[in-house]
mmCIF file of C-alpha atoms in Angstrom:
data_model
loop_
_atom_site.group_PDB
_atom_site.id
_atom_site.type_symbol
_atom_site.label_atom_id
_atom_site.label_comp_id
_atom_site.label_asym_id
_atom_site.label_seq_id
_atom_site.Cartn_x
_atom_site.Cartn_y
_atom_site.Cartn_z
ATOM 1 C CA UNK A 1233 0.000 0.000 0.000
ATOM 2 C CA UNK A 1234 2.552 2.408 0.915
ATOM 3 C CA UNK A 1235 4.584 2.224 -2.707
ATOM 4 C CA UNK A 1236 1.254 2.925 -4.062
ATOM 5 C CA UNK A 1237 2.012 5.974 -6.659
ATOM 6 C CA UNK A 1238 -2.012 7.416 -5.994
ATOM 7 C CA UNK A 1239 -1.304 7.137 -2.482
ATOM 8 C CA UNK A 1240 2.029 8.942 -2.878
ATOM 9 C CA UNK A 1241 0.238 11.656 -4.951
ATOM 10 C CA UNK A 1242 -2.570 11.951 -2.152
ATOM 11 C CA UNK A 1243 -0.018 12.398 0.722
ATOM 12 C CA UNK A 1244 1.715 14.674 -1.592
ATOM 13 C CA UNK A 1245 -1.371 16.717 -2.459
ATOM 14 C CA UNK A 1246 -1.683 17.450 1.045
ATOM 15 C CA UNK A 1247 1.468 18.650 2.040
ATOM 16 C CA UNK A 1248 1.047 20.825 -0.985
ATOM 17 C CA UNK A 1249 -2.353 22.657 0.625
ATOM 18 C CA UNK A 1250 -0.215 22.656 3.781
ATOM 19 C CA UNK A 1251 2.346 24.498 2.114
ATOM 20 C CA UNK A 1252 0.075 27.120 0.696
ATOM 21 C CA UNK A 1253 -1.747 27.722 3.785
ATOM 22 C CA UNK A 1254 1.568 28.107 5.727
ATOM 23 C CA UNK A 1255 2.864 30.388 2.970
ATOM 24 C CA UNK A 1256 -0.421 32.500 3.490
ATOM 25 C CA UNK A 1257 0.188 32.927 6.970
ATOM 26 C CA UNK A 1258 3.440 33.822 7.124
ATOM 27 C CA UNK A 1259 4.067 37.202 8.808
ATOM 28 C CA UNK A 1260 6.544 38.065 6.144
ATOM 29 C CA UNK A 1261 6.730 37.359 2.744
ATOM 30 C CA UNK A 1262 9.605 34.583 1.543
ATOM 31 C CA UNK A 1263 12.145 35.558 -0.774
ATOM 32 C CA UNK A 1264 12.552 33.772 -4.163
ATOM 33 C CA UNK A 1265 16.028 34.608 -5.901
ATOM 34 C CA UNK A 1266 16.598 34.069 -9.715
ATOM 35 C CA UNK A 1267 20.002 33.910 -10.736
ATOM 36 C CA UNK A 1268 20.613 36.068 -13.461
ATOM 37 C CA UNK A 1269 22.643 33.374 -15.427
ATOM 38 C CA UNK A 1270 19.327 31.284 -15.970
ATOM 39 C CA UNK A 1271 17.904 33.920 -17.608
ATOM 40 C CA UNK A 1272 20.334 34.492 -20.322
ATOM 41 C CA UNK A 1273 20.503 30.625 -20.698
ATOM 42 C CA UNK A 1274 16.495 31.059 -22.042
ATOM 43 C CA UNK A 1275 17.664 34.024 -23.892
ATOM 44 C CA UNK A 1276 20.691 32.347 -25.618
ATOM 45 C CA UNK A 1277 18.773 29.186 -26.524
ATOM 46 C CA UNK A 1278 15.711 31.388 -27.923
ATOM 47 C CA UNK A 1279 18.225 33.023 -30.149
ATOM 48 C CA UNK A 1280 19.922 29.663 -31.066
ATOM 49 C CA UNK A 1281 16.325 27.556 -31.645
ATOM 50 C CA UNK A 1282 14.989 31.557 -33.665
ATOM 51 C CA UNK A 1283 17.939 32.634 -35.229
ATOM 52 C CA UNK A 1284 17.112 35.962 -33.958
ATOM 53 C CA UNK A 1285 17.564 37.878 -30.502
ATOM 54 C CA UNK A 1286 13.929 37.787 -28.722
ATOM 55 C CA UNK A 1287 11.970 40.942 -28.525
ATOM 56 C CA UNK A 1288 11.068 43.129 -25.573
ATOM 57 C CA UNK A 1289 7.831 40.433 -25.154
ATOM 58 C CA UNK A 1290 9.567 37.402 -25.271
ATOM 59 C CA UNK A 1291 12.174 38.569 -23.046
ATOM 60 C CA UNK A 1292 9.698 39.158 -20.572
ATOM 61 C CA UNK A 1293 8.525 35.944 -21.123
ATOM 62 C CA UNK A 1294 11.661 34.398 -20.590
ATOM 63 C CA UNK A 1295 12.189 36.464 -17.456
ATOM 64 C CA UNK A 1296 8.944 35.152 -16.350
ATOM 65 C CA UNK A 1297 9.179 31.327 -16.863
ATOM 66 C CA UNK A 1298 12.712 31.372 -15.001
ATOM 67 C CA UNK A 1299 10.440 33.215 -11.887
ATOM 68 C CA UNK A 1300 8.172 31.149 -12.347
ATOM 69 C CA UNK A 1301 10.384 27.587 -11.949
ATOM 70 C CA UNK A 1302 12.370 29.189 -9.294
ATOM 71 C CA UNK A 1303 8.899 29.237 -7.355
ATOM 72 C CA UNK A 1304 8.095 25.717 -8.303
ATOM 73 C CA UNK A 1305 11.497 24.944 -6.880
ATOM 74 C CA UNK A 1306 11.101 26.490 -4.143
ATOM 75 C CA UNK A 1307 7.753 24.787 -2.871
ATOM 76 C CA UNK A 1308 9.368 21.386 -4.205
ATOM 77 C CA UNK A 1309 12.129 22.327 -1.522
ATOM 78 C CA UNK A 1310 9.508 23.095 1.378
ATOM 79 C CA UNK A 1311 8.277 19.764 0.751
ATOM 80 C CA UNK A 1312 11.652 18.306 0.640
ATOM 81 C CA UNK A 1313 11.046 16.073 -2.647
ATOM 82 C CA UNK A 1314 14.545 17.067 -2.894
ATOM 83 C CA UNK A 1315 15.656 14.205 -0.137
ATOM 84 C CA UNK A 1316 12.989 11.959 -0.724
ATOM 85 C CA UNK A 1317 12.855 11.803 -4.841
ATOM 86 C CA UNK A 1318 14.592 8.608 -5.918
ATOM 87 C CA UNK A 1319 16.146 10.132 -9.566
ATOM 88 C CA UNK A 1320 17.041 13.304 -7.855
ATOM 89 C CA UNK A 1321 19.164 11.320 -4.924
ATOM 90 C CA UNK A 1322 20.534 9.319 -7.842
ATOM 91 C CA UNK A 1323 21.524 12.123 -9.285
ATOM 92 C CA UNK A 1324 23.504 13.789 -6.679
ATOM 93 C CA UNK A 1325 24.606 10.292 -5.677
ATOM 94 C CA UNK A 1326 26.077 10.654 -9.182
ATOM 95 C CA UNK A 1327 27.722 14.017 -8.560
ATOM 96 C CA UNK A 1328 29.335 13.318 -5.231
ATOM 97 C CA UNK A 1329 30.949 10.104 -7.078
ATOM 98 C CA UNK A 1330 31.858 12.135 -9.773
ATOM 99 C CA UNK A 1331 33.458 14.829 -7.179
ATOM 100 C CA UNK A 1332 35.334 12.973 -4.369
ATOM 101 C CA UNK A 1333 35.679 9.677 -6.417
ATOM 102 C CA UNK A 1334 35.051 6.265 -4.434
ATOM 103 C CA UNK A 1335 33.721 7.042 -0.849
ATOM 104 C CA UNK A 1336 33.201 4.502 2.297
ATOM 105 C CA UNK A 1337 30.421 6.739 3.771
ATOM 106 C CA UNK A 1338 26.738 6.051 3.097
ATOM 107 C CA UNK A 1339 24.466 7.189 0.523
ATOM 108 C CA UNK A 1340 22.517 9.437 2.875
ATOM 109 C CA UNK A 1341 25.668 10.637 3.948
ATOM 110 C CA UNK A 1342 27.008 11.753 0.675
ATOM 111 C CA UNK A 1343 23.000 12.789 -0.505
ATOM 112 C CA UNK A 1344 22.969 14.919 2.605
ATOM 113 C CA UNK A 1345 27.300 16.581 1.567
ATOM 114 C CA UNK A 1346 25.471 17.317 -1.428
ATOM 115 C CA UNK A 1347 22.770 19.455 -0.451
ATOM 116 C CA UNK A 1348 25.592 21.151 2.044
ATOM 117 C CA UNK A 1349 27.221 21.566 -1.161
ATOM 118 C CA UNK A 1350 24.172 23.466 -2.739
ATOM 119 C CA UNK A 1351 23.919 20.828 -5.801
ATOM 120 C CA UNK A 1352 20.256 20.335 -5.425
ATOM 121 C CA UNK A 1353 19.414 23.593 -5.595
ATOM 122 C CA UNK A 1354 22.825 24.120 -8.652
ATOM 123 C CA UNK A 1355 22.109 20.838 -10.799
ATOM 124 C CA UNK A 1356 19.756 21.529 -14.057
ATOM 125 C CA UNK A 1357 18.787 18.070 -14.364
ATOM 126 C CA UNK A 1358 17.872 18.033 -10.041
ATOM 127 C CA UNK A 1359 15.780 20.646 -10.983
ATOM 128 C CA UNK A 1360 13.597 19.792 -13.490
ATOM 129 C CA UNK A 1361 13.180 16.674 -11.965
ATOM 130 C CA UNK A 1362 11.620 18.477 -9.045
ATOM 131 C CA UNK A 1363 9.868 20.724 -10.872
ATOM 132 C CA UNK A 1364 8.050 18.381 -12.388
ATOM 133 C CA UNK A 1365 7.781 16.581 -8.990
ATOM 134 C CA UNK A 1366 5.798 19.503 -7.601
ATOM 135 C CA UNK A 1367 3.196 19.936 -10.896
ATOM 136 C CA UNK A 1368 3.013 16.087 -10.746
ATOM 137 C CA UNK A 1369 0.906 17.268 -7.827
ATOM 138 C CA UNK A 1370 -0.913 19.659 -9.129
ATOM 139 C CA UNK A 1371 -2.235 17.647 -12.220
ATOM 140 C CA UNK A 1372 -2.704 14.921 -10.384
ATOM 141 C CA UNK A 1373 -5.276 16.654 -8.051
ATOM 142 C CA UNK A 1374 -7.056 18.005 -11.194
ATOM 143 C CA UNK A 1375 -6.750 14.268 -13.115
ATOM 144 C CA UNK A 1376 -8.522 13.010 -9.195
ATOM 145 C CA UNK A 1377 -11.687 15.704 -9.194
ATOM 146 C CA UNK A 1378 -14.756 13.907 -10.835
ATOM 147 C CA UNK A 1379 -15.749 14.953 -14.487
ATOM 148 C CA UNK A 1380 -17.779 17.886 -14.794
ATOM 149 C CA UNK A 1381 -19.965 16.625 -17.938
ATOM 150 C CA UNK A 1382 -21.406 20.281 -18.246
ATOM 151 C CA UNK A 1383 -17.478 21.392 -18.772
ATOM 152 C CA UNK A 1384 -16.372 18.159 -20.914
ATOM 153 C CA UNK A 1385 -19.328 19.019 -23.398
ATOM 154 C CA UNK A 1386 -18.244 22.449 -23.643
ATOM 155 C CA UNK A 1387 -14.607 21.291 -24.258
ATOM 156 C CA UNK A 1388 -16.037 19.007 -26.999
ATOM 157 C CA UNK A 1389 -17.803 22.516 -28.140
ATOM 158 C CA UNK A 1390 -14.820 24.615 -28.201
ATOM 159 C CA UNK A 1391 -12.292 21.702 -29.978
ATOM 160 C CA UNK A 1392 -14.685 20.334 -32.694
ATOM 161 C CA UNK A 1393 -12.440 21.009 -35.446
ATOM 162 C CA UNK A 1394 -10.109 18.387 -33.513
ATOM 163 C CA UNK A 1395 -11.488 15.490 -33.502
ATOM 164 C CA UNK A 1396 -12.877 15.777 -37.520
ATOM 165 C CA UNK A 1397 -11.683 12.561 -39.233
ATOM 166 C CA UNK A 1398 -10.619 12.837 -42.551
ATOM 167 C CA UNK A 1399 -12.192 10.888 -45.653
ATOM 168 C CA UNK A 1400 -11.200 7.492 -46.163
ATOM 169 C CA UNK A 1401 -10.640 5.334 -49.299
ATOM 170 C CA UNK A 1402 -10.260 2.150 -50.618
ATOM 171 C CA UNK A 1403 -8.457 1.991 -54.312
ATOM 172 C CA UNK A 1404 -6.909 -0.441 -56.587
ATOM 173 C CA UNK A 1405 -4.805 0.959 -59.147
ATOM 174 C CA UNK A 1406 -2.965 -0.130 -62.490
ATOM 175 C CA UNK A 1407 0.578 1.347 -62.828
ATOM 176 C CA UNK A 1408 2.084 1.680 -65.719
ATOM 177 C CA UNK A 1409 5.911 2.396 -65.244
ATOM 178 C CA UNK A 1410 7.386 5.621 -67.344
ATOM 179 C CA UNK A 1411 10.592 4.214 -66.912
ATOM 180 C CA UNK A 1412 9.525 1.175 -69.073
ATOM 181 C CA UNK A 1413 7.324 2.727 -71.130
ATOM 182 C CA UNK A 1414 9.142 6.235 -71.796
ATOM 183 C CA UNK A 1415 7.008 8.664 -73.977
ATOM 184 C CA UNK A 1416 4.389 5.964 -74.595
ATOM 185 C CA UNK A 1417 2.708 6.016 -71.162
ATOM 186 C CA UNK A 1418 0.021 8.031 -71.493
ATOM 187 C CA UNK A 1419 -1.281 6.734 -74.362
ATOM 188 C CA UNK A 1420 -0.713 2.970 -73.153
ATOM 189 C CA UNK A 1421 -3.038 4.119 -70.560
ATOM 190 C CA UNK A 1422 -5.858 5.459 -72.051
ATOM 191 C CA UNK A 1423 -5.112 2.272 -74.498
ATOM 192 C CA UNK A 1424 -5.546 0.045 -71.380
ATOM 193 C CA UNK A 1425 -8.449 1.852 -69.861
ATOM 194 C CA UNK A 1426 -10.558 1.342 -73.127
ATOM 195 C CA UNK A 1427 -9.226 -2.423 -72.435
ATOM 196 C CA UNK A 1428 -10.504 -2.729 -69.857
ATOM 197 C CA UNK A 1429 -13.703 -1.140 -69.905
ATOM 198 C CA UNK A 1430 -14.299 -3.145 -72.967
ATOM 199 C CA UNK A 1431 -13.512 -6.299 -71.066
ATOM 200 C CA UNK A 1432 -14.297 -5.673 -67.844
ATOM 201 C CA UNK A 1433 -11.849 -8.325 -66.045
ATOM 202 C CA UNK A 1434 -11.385 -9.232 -62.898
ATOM 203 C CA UNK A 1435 -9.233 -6.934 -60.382
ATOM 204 C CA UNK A 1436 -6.676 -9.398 -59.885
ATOM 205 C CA UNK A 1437 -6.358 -9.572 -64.221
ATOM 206 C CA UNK A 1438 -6.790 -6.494 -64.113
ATOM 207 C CA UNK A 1439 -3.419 -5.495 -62.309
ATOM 208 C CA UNK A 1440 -1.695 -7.879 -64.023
ATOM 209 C CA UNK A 1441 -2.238 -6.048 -67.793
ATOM 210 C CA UNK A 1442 -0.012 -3.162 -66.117
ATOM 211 C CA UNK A 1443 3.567 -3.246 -64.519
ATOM 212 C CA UNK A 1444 4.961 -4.418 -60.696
ATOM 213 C CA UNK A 1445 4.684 -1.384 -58.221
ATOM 214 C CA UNK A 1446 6.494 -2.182 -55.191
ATOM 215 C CA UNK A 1447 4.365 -0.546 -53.062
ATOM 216 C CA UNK A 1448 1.596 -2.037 -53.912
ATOM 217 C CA UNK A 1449 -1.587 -1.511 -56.099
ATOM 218 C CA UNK A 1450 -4.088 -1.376 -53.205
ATOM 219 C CA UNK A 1451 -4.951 1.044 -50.116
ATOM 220 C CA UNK A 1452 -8.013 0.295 -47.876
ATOM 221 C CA UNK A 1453 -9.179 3.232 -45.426
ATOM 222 C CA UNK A 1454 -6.182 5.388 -46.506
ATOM 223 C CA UNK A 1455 -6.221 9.225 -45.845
ATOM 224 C CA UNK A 1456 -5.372 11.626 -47.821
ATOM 225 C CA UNK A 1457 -2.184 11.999 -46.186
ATOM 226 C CA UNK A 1458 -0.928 8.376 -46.383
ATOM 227 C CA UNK A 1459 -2.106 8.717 -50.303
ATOM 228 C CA UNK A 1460 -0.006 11.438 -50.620
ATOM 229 C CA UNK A 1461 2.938 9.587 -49.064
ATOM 230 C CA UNK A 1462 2.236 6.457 -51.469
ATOM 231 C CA UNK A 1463 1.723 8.385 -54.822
ATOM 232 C CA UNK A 1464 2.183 11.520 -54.333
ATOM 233 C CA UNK A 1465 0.058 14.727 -53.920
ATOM 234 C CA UNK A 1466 -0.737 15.248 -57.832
ATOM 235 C CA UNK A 1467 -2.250 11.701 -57.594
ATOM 236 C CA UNK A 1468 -4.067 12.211 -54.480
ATOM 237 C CA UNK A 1469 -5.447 15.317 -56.293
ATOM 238 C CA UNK A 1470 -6.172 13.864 -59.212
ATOM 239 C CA UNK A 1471 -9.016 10.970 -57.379
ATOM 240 C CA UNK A 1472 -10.960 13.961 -55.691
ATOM 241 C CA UNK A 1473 -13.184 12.900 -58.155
ATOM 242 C CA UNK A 1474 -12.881 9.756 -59.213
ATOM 243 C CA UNK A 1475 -16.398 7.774 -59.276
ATOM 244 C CA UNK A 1476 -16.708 4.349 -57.580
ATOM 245 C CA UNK A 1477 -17.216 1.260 -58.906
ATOM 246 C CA UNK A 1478 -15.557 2.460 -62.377
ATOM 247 C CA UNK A 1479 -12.053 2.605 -63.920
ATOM 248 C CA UNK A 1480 -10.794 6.324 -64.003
ATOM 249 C CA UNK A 1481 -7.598 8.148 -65.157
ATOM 250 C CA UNK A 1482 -4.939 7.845 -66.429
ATOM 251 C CA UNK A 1483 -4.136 9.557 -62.949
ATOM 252 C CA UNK A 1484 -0.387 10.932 -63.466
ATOM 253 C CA UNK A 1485 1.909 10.558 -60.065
ATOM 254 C CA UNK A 1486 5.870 10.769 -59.892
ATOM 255 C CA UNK A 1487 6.127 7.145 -60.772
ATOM 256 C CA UNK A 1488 4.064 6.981 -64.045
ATOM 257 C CA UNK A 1489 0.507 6.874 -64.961
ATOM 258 C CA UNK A 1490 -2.422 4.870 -63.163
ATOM 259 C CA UNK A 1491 -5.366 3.563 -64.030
ATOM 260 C CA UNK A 1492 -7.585 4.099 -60.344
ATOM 261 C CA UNK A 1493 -10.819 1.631 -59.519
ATOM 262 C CA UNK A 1494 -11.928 2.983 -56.335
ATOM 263 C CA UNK A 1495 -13.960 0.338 -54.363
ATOM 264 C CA UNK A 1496 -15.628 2.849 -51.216
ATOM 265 C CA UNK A 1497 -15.149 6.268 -49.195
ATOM 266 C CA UNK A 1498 -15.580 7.455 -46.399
ATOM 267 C CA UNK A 1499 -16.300 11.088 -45.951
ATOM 268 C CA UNK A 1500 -14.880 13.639 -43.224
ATOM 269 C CA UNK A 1501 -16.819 13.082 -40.147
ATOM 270 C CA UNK A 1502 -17.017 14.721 -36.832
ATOM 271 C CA UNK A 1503 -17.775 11.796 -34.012
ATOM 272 C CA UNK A 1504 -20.119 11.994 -31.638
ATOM 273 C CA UNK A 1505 -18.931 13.313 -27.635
ATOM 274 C CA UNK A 1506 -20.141 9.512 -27.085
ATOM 275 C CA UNK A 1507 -17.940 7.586 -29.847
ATOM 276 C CA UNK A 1508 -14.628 9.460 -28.481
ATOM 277 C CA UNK A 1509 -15.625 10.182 -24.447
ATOM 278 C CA UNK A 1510 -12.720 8.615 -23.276
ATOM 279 C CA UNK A 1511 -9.910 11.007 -25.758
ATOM 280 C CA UNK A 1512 -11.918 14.212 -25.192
ATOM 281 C CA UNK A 1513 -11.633 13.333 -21.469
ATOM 282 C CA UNK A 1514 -7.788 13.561 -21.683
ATOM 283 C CA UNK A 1515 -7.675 16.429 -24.039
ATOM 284 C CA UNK A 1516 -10.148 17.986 -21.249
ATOM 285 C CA UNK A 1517 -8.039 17.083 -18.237
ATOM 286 C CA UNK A 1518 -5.347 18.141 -19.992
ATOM 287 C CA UNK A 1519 -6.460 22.187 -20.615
ATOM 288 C CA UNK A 1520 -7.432 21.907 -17.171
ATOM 289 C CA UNK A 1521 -4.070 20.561 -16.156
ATOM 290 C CA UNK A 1522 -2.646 23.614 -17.726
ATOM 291 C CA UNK A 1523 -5.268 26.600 -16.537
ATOM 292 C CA UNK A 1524 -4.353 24.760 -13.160
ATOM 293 C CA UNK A 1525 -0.632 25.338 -13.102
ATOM 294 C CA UNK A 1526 -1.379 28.500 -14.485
ATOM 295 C CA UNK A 1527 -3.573 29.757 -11.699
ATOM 296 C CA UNK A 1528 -1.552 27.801 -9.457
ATOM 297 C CA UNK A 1529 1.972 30.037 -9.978
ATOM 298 C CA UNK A 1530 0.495 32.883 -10.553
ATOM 299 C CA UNK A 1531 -1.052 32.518 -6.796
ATOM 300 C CA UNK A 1532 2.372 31.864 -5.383
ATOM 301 C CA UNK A 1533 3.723 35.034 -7.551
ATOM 302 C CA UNK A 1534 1.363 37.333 -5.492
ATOM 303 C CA UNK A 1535 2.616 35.617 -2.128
ATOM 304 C CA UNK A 1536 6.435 36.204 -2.446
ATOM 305 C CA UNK A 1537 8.842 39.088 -2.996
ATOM 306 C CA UNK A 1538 11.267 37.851 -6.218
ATOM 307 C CA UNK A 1539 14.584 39.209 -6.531
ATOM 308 C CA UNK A 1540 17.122 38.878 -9.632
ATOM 309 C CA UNK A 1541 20.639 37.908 -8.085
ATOM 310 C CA UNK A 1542 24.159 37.622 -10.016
ATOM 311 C CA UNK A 1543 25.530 34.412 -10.025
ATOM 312 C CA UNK A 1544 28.134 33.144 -7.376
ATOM 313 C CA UNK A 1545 31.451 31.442 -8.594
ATOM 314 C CA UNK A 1546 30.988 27.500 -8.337
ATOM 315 C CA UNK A 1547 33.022 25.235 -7.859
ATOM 316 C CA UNK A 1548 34.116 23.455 -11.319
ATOM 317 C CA UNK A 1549 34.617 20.385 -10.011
ATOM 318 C CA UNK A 1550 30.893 19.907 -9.582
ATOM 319 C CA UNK A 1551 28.774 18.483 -12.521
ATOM 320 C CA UNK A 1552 25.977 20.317 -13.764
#
């Protein structure tokens, strides 16, 4: 019972609302530092992933989101997850072994040199760990509060346009290869079509009048999208209208021509709420997952004073 991960969350959840209730009492306000370093880190990788310096908005965005996970550290620290997370005493396990080399003395004892040391609070890969420790918590609570079905069919409302399914098809097709056939193609085609309208042979017989495609001559339910990736988007354009039941073309694609028999579609569809419950459920708990962490942080922000500190020299013997 105890390694249960929902019971973990529960016990967790509440010494989260103990947190915030202590914070709100507190005669003064704590202090949340931000060292100045992590900002330009955000601002250097913005430029590197933009290839362009961020604007006077997105720096302030970057400023913020560094505030922001220095407060979700900081109430990951109050709880301690920082002693009691198993990857984050790995990691400074990790460090320690890395810094003083083979040691006699116990794992708590070089986890607890470690946080003397400052490397929970100085390792980048410590703290994302805790950060997402600490909204762990807060999705969880969200992901544990029953579904509002008033809410979840206003979700379904707002996000129609994401769950539309796109048409389906099932085709056979002829090829006939341009390598082979050279300037002749087309009109081996249209030869071929009259063939086999004329004749009107079996599908199998059919494919067999034309030449080998290694991908194959048939797709059943395919989207546009996987047409496009078999034959190529001047194909798929060219069977918008193809009728069923009929031979059609010749259909050009990158490959040749193609003589298209298209056996059923599908059209576009939006599903009902009850056909896809369970996927709009996630998509809802997930929004709600995010307007909670939002709300959450931005509740802390009013709660503490945030200063922007320089950096202090580390030592360069500790891994980062």
């Amino acid at each position: 019972m105890l390694r249960s991960p929902l019971l973990h969350f529960l016990l967790l959840g509440g010494m989260l609302f103990a947190l915030q209730s202590a914070w709100s009492m507190r005669p003064e306000r704590p202090l949340i530092e931000v060292r100045r370093s992590e900002i330009a880190a955000g601002l250097s990788a913005y430029r590197s992933q933009m290839g362009r310096p961020a604007t006077d908005n997105e720096v302030e965005a970057i400023e913020r989101q560094a505030i922001d996970n220095a407060i979700w550290l900081q109430q990951a620290f109050d709880l301690r997850l920082h002693e009691i997370d198993s990857v984050v005493r790995q990691r400074l396990l990790l460090n320690m072994r890395f810094l003083e080399g083979e040691s006699e003395q116990s794992d708590d004892a070089l986890i607890a040199r470690a946080i003397e040391l400052g490397m929970d609070r100085s390792d980048t890969v410590v703290q994302r760990r805790l950060v997402d420790r600490v909204q762990a918590i807060v999705r969880a609570g969200v992901r544990a509060r029953p579904v509002d079905e008033e809410a979840l069919e206003a979700h379904y409302a707002e996000t129609i346009d994401r769950w539309r399914e796109p048409p389906l098809v099932d085709l056979v097709h002829v090829y006939l290869s341009r390598d082979r056939r050279g300037d002749a193609t087309l009109a081996d085609a249209e030869q071929l079509r009259s063939r086999l309208e004329a004749e009107a042979p079996s599908i199998e017989d059919a494919i067999a009048l034309g030449d080998p495609f290694l991908a194959g001559h048939r797709l059943r339910g395919a989207t546009p999208h996987r047409v496009v990736s078999r034959l190529g988007p001047v194909f798929s354009e060219g069977i918008t209208k193809a009728p069923s039941g009929r031979w059609f073309g010749p259909v050009e694609s990158a490959f040749g021509q193609h003589l298209v028999w298209i056996e059923d579609r599908v059209p576009a569809r939006i599903p009902p709420l009850s056909e896809i419950r369970d996927r709009v459920i996630e998509d809802w708990i997930e929004a709600e997952s995010r307007k909670a962490l939002r709300e959450h942080v931005e509740a802390r922000r009013l709660e503490v004073d945030v200063r922007i500190v320089e950096d202090v020299p580390s030592d360069p013997r500790v891994s980062g």
